[in-house]
Short mmCIF file of C-alpha atoms and ligand atoms in Angstrom, two decimals:
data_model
loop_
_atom_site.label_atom_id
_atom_site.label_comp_id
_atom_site.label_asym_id
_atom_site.label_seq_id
_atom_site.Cartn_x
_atom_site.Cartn_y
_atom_site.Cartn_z
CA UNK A 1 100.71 110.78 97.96
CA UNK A 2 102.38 107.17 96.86
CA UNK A 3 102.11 108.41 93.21
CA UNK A 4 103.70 111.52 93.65
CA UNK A 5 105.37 112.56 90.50
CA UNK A 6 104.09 109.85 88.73
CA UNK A 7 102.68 110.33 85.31
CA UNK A 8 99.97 108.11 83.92
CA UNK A 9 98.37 108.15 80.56
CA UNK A 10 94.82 106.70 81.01
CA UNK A 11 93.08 104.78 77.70
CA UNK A 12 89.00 105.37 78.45
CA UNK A 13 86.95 102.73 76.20
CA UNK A 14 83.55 102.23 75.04
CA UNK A 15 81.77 100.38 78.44
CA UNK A 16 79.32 101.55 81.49
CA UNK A 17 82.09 101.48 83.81
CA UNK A 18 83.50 104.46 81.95
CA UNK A 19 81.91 106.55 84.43
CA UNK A 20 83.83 105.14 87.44
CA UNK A 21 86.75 106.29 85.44
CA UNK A 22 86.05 109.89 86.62
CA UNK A 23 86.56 108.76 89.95
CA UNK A 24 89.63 106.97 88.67
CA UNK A 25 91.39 110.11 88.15
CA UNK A 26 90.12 111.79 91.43
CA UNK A 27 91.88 109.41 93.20
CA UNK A 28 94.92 109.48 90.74
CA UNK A 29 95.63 113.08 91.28
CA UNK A 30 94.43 112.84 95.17
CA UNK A 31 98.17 110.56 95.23
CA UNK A 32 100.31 112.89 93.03
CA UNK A 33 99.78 111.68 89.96
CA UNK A 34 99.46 113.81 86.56
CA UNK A 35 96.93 112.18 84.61
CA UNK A 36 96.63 112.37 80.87
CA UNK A 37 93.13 110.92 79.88
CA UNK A 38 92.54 109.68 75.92
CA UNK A 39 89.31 108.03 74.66
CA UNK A 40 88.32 106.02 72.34
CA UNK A 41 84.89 107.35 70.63
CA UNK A 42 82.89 104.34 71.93
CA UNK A 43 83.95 105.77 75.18
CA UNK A 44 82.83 109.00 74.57
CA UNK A 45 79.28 107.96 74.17
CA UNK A 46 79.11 107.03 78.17
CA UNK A 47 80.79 110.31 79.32
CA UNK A 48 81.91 113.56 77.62
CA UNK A 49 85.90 114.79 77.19
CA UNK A 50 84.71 117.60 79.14
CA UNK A 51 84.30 115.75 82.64
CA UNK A 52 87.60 114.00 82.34
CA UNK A 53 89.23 117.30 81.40
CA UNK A 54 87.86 118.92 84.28
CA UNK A 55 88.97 116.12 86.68
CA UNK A 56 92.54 115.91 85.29
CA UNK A 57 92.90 119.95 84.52
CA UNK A 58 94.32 118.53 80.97
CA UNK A 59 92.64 118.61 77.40
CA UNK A 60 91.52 114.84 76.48
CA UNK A 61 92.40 113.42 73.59
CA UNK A 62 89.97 111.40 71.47
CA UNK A 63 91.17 111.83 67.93
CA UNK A 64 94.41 110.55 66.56
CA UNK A 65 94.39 113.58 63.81
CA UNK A 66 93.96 116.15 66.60
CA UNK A 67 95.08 119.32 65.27
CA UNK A 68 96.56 120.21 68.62
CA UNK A 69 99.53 118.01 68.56
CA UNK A 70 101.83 119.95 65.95
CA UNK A 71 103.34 117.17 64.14
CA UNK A 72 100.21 114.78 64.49
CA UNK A 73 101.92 112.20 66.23
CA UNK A 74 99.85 112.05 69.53
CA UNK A 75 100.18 108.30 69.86
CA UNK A 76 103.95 108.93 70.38
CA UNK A 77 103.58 112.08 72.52
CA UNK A 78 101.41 110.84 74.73
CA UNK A 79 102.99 107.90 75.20
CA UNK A 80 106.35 109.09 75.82
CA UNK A 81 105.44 111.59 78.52
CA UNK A 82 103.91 108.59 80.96
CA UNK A 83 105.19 106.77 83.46
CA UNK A 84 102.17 103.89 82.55
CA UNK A 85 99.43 103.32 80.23
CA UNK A 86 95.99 102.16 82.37
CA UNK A 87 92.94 101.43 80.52
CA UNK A 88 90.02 101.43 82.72
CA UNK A 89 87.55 100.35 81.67
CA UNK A 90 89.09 97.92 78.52
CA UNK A 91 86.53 96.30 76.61
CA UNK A 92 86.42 93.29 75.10
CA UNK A 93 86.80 94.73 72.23
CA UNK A 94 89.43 96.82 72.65
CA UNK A 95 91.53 94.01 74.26
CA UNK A 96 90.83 91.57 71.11
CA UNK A 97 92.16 94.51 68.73
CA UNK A 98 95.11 94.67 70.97
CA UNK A 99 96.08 91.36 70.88
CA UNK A 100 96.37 91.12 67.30
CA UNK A 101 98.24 94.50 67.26
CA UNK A 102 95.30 96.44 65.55
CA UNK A 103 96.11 100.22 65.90
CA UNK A 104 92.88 101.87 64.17
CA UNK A 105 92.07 104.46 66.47
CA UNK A 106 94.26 107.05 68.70
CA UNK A 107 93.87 105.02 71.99
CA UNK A 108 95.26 101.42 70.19
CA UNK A 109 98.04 102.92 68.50
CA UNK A 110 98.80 104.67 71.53
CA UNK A 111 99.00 100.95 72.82
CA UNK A 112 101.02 99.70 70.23
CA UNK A 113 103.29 102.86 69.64
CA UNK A 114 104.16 103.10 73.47
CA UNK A 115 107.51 102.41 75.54
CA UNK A 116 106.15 101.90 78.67
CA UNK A 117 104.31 99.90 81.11
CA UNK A 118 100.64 98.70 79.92
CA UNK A 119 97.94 97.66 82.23
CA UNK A 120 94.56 96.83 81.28
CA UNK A 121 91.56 96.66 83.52
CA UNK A 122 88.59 94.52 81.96
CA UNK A 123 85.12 95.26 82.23
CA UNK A 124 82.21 93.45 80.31
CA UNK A 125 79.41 91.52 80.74
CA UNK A 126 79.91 87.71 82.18
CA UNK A 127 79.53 85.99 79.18
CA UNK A 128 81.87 88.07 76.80
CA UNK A 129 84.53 87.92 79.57
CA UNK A 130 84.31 83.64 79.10
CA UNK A 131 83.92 83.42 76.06
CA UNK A 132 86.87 81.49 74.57
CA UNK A 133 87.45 84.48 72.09
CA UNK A 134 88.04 87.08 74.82
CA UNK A 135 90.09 84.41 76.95
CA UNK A 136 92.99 83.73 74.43
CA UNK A 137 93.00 87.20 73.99
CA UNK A 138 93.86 87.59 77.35
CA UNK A 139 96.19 84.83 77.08
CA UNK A 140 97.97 86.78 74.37
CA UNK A 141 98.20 90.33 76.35
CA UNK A 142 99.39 88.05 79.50
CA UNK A 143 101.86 86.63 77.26
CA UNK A 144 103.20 89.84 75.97
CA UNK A 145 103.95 91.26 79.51
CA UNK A 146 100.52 93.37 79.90
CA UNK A 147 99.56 93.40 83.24
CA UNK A 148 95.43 92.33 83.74
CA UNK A 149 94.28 93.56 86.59
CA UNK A 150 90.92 92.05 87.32
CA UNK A 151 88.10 91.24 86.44
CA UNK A 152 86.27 91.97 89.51
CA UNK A 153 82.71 89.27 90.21
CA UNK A 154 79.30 90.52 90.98
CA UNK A 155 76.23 92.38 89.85
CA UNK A 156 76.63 93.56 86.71
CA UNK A 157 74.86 96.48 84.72
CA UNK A 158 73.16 94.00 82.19
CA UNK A 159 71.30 92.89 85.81
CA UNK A 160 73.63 89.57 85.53
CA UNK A 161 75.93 88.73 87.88
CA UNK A 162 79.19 87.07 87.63
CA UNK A 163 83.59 88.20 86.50
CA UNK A 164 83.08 90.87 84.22
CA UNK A 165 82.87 93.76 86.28
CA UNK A 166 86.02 96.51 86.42
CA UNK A 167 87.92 96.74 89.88
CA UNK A 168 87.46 99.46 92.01
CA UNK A 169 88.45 103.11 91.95
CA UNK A 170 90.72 102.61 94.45
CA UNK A 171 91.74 98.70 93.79
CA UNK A 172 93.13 99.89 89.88
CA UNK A 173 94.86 103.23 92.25
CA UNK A 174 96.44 99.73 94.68
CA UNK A 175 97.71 98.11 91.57
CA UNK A 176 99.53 101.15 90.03
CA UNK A 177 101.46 101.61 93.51
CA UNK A 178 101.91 98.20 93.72
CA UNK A 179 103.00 98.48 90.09
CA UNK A 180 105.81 101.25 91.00
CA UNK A 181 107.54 99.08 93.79
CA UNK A 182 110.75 97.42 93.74
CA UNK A 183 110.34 93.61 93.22
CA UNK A 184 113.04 93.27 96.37
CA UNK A 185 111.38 89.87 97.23
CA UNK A 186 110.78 88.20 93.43
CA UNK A 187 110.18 84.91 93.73
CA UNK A 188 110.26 84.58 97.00
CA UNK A 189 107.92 83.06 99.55
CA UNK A 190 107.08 84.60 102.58
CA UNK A 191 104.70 84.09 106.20
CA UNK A 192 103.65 86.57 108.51
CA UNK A 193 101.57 86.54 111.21
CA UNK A 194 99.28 89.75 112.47
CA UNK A 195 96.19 90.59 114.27
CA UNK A 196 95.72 89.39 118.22
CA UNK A 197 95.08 86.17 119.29
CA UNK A 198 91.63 85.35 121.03
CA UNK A 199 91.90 82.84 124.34
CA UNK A 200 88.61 81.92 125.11
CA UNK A 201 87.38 82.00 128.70
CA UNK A 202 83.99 80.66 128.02
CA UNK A 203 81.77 80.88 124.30
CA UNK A 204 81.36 84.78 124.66
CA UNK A 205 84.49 85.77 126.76
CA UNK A 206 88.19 85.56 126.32
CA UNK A 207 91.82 86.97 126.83
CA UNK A 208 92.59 89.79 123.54
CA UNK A 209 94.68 92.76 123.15
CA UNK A 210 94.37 96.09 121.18
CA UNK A 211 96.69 95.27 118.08
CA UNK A 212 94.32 96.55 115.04
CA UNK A 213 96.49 94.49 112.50
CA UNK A 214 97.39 97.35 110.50
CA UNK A 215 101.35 97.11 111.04
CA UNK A 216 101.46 93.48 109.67
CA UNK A 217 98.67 93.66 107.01
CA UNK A 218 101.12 96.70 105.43
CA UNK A 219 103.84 94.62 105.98
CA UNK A 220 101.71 91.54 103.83
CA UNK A 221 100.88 94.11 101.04
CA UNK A 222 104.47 95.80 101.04
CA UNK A 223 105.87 92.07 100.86
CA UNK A 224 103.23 91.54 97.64
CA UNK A 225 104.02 94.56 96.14
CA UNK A 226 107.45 93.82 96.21
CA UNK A 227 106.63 90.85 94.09
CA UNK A 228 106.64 87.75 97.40
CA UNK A 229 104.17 84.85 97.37
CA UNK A 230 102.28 86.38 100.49
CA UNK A 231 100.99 84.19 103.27
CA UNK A 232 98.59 86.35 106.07
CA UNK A 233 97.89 84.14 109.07
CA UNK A 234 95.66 86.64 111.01
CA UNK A 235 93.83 86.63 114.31
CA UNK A 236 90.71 88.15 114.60
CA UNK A 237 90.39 92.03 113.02
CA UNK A 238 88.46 93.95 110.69
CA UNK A 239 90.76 94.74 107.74
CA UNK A 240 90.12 93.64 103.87
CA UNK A 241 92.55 91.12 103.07
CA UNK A 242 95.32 93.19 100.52
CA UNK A 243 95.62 92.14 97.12
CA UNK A 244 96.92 89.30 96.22
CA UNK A 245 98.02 88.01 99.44
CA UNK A 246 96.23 84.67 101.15
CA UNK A 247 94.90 84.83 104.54
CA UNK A 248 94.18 82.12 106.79
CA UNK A 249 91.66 83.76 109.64
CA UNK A 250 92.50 82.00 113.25
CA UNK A 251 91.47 82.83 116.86
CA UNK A 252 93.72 81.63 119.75
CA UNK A 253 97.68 81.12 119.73
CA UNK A 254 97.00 77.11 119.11
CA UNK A 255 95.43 77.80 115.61
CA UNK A 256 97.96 80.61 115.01
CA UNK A 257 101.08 77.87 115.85
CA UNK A 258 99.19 75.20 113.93
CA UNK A 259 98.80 77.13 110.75
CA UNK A 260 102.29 78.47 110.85
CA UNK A 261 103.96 75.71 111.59
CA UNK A 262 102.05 73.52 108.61
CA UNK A 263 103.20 76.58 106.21
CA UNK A 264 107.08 77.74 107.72
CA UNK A 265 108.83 74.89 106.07
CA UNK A 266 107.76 76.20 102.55
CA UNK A 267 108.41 79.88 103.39
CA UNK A 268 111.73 81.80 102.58
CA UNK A 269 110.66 84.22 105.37
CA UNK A 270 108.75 84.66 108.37
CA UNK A 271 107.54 87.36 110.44
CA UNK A 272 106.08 87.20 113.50
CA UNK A 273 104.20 90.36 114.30
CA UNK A 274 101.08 89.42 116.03
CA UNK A 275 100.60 90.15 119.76
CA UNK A 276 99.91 86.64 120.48
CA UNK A 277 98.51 86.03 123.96
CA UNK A 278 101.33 84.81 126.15
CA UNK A 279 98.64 82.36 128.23
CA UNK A 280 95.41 81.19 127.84
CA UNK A 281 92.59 79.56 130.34
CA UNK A 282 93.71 76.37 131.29
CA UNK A 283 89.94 74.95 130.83
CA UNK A 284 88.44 77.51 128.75
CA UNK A 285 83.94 76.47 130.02
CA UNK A 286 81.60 74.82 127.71
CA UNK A 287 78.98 77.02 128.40
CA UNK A 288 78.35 80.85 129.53
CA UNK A 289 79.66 81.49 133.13
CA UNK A 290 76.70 83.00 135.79
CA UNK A 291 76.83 85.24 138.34
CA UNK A 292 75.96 82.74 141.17
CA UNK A 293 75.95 86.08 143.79
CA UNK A 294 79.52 84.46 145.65
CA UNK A 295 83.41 85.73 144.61
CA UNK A 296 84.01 85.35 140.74
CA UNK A 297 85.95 82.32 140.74
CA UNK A 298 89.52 82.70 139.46
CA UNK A 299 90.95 81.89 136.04
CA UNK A 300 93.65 79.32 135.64
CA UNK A 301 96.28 80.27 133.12
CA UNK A 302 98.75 78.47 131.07
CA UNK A 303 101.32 79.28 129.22
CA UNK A 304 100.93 79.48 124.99
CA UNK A 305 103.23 78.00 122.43
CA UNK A 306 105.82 80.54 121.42
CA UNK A 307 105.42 80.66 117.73
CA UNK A 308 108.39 82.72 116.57
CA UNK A 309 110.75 80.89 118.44
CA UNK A 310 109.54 77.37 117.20
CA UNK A 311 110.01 78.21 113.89
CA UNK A 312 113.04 79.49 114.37
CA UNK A 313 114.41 76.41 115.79
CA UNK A 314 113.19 74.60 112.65
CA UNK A 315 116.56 72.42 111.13
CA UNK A 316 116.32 74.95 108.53
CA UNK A 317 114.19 77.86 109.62
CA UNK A 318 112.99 80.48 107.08
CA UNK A 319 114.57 83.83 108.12
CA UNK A 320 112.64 84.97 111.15
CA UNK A 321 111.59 88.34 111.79
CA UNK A 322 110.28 89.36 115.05
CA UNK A 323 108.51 92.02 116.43
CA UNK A 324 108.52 93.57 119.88
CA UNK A 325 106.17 96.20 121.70
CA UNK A 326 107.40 97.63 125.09
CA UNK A 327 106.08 100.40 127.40
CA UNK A 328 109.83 101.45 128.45
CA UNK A 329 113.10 100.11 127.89
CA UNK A 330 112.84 99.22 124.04
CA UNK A 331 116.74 98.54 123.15
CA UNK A 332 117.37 96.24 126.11
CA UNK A 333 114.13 94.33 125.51
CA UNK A 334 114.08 93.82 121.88
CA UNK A 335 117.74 93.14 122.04
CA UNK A 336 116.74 90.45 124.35
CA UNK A 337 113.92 89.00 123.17
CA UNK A 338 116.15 88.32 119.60
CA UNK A 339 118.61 86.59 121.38
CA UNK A 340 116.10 84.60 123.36
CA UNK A 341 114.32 83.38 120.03
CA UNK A 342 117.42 83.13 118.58
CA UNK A 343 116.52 84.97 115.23
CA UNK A 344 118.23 87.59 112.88
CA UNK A 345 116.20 90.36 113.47
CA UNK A 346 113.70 92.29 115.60
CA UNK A 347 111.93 95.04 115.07
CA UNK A 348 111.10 97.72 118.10
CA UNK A 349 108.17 99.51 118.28
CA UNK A 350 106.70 101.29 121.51
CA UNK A 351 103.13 100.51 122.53
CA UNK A 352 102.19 103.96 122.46
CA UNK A 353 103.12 104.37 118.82
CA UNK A 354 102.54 100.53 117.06
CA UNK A 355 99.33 99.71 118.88
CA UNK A 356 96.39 101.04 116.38
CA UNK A 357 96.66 103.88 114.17
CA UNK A 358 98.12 104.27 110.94
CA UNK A 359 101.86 105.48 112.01
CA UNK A 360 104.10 103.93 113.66
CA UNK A 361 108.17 104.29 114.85
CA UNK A 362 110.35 101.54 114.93
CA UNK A 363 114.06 100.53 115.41
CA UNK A 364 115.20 97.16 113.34
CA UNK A 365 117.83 95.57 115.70
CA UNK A 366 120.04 92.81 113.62
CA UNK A 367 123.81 91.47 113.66
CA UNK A 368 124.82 94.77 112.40
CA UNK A 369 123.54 97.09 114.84
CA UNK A 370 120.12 99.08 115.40
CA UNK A 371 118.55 101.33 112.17
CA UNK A 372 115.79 103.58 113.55
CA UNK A 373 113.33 103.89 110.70
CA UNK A 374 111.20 107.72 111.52
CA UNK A 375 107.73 108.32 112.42
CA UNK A 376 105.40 107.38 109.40
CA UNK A 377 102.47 105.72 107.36
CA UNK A 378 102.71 101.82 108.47
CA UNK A 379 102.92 101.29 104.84
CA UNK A 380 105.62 103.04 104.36
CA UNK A 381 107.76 101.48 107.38
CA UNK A 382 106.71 97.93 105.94
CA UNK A 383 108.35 98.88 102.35
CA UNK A 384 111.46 99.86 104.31
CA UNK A 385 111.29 96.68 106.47
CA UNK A 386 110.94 94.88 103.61
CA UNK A 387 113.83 96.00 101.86
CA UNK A 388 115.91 94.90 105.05
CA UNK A 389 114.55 91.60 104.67
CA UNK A 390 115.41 91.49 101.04
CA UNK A 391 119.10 92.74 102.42
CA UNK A 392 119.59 90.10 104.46
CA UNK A 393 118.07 87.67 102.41
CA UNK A 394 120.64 88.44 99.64
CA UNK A 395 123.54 87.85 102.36
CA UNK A 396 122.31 84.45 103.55
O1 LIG B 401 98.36 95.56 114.94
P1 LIG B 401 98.72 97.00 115.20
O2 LIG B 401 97.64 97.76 115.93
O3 LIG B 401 99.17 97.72 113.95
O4 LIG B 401 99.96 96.97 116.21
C1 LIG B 401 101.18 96.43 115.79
C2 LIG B 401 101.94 95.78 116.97
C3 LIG B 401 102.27 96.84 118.00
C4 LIG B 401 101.10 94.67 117.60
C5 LIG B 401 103.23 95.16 116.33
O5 LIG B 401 104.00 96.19 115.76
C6 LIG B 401 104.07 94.44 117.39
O6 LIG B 401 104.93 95.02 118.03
N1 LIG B 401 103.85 93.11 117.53
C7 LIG B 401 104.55 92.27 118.54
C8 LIG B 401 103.90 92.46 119.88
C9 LIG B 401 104.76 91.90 121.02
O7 LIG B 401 105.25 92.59 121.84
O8 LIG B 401 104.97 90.67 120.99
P2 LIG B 401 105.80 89.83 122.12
O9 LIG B 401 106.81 90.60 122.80
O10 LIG B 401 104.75 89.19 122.95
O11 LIG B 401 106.46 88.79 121.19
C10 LIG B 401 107.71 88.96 120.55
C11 LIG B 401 107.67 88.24 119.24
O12 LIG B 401 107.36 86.85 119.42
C12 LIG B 401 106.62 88.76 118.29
O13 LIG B 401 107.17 88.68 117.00
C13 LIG B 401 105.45 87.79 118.44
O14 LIG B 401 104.68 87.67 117.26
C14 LIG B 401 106.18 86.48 118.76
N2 LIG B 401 105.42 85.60 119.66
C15 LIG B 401 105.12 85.98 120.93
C16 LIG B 401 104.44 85.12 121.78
C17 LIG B 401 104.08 83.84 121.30
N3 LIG B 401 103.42 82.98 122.07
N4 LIG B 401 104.39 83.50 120.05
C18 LIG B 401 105.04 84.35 119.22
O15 LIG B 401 105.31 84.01 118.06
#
């Protein structure tokens, strides 16, 4: 429910993606929002007041004379009850008559008449979305603090193919939480790492563990929601990369160190929380290793780079977050392992709970003591992290 209590106005217009607008509010109202759908009449061509009423459990609005508003002033109304205006889909129509402050219909002086928040999610064929026309527009509504979310690229109704198409259901639901967030870390730059790391013991074996990525990829999309250039340097696992963030995909602890340590001088922040393999195969074979019928041969290990700690011994180091998982013992190890790597803070987490899964517990240790932060959604313990980092940023 991340949009609990929220209340969003959402601006239908005239385009086939109008029907994944339905969905649109399912998803809205599945995370606590109240939804208050108006359309304009192109819109109502591709699907009926009705179905959005249904969906939303509110009466649509189409018509800026509606005779159900008492003193006819819907366009203020409506707009004062919301938290934010969305309009998904937003032609290219209806974004050129916005940027020149047109207001001929109840949806654009909705646009114009409102006091909050306004994001607009484009959808139209390839063409029409480069066309110079529709591109200062956008300029324009970028200019005057709208938020664009999209386009999306790929088939396209018209049978083309190409940016045009609207984001996702659930991508436009992303970018309204992300929208709601604190900007704790504005402007700054931060590096993470997540994921296992892969130590090959021949082309189809190697050394891995069980972290999923989940904990750090929340922490990347908490950290972009809260408005910080986001750097992902992942090992190998099957998430979608979050919005807006930029992933570099590695394998072993060598690529890991290499991409970090190319990056860390540039970053503000950096936090370590991939299980990185503490060895590796010393000479890792060229090709597949056989059964030959005698004793399997033993493995030779060495010992990886330690990431965390090199960066943290940088002449000026980004602050370093670190992460530790233990089966037993948690304060004395974490406690240790900060002092070890020398770094600000650490954050605790028991295998049993991080590993996997979408919850997790965790303790941040730091100069000032320990701050358990409750079982809960991983995204929800990366917002609070984050706002720790932001903390301690601030007092650097
Ligand atoms: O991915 P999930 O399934 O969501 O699981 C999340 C997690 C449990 C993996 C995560 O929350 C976590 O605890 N990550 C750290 C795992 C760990 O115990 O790491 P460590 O004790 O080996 O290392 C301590 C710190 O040093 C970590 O920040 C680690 O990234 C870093 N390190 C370790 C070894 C190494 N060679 N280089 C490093 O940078």
């Amino acid at each position: 429910m991340e949009l609990h209590g929220k209340r969003i106005a959402l601006g239908v217009t005239g385009g086939i993606a109008a029907y994944k607008a339905a969905e649109l509010v399912r998803q809205l109202i599945r995370e606590g929002a109240s939804v208050q759908v108006a359309m304009t009449d192109a819109a109502t061509r591709f699907v009926t007041p009705v179905t959005f009423q249904a969906l939303s459990g509110r009466p649509v609005f189409t018509d800026q004379w509606d005779a159900r508003i008492g003193n006819n002033m819907a366009h203020i109304d409506l707009s004062r009850e919301a938290d934010a205006l969305l309009v998904a889909p937003a032609s290219a129509d209806f974004l050129a008559r916005i940027a020149h402050g047109l207001a001929d219909d109840l949806l654009s002086t909705l646009v114009l008449a409102r006091d909050c928040p306004l994001l607009v999610a484009p959808a139209m064929n390839r063409q029409m979305w480069e066309n110079p026309a529709t591109q200062r527009n956008i300029a324009t509504l970028r200019g005057d603090g709208i938020a664009i979310l999209g386009p999306g690229c790929g088939d396209q109704a018209c049978g083309e193919s190409g940016l045009g198409r609207m984001l996702e259901p659930d991508e436009l639901v992303a970018a309204l939480i992300a929208h709601f967030q604190p900007k704790l870390l504005a402007g700054c730059r931060l590096l993470l790492t997540a994921g296992p790391t892969f130590e090959a013991i021949d082309p189809v074996r190697g050394i891995t563990n069980l972290s999923s990525g989940r904990m750090g990829y929340a922490i990347a999309r908490a950290a972009r929601e809260a408005g910080a250039e986001v750097t992902l340097v992942s090992g190998p696992v099957a998430l979608p990369c979050p919005p807006g963030v930029t992933r570099i995909a590695v394998t072993s602890a060598q690529q890991m160190r290499e991409a970090v340590l190319q990056r860390a001088g540039e970053n503000d922040v950096f936090v370590g929380v991939a299980a990185v393999a503490d060895y590796r195969p010393a000479s890792p074979a060229t090709r597949k290793i056989k059964k030959d019928g005698g004793a399997p041969s033993p493995i030779e290990l060495v010992a990886n780079p330690d990431i965390l700690a090199e960066v943290a011994a940088l002449p000026v180091p980004p602050l370093c977050v670190g992460f530790a998982a233990e089966s037993h013992d948690l304060h004395d190890y974490a406690e240790k392992k900060r002092r070890a790597k020398k770094i600000p803070l650490i954050v605790g987490n028991l295998i049993s709970d991080g590993f996997g899964g979408d919850d997790n517990t965790l303790i941040l240790f730091d100069d000032e003591g320990q701050h358990p932060l409750p079982t809960a959604p991983k995204i929800e313990l990366a917002r609070r992290l984050v706002a720790r980092i932001a903390t301690l940023l601030e007092k650097r």
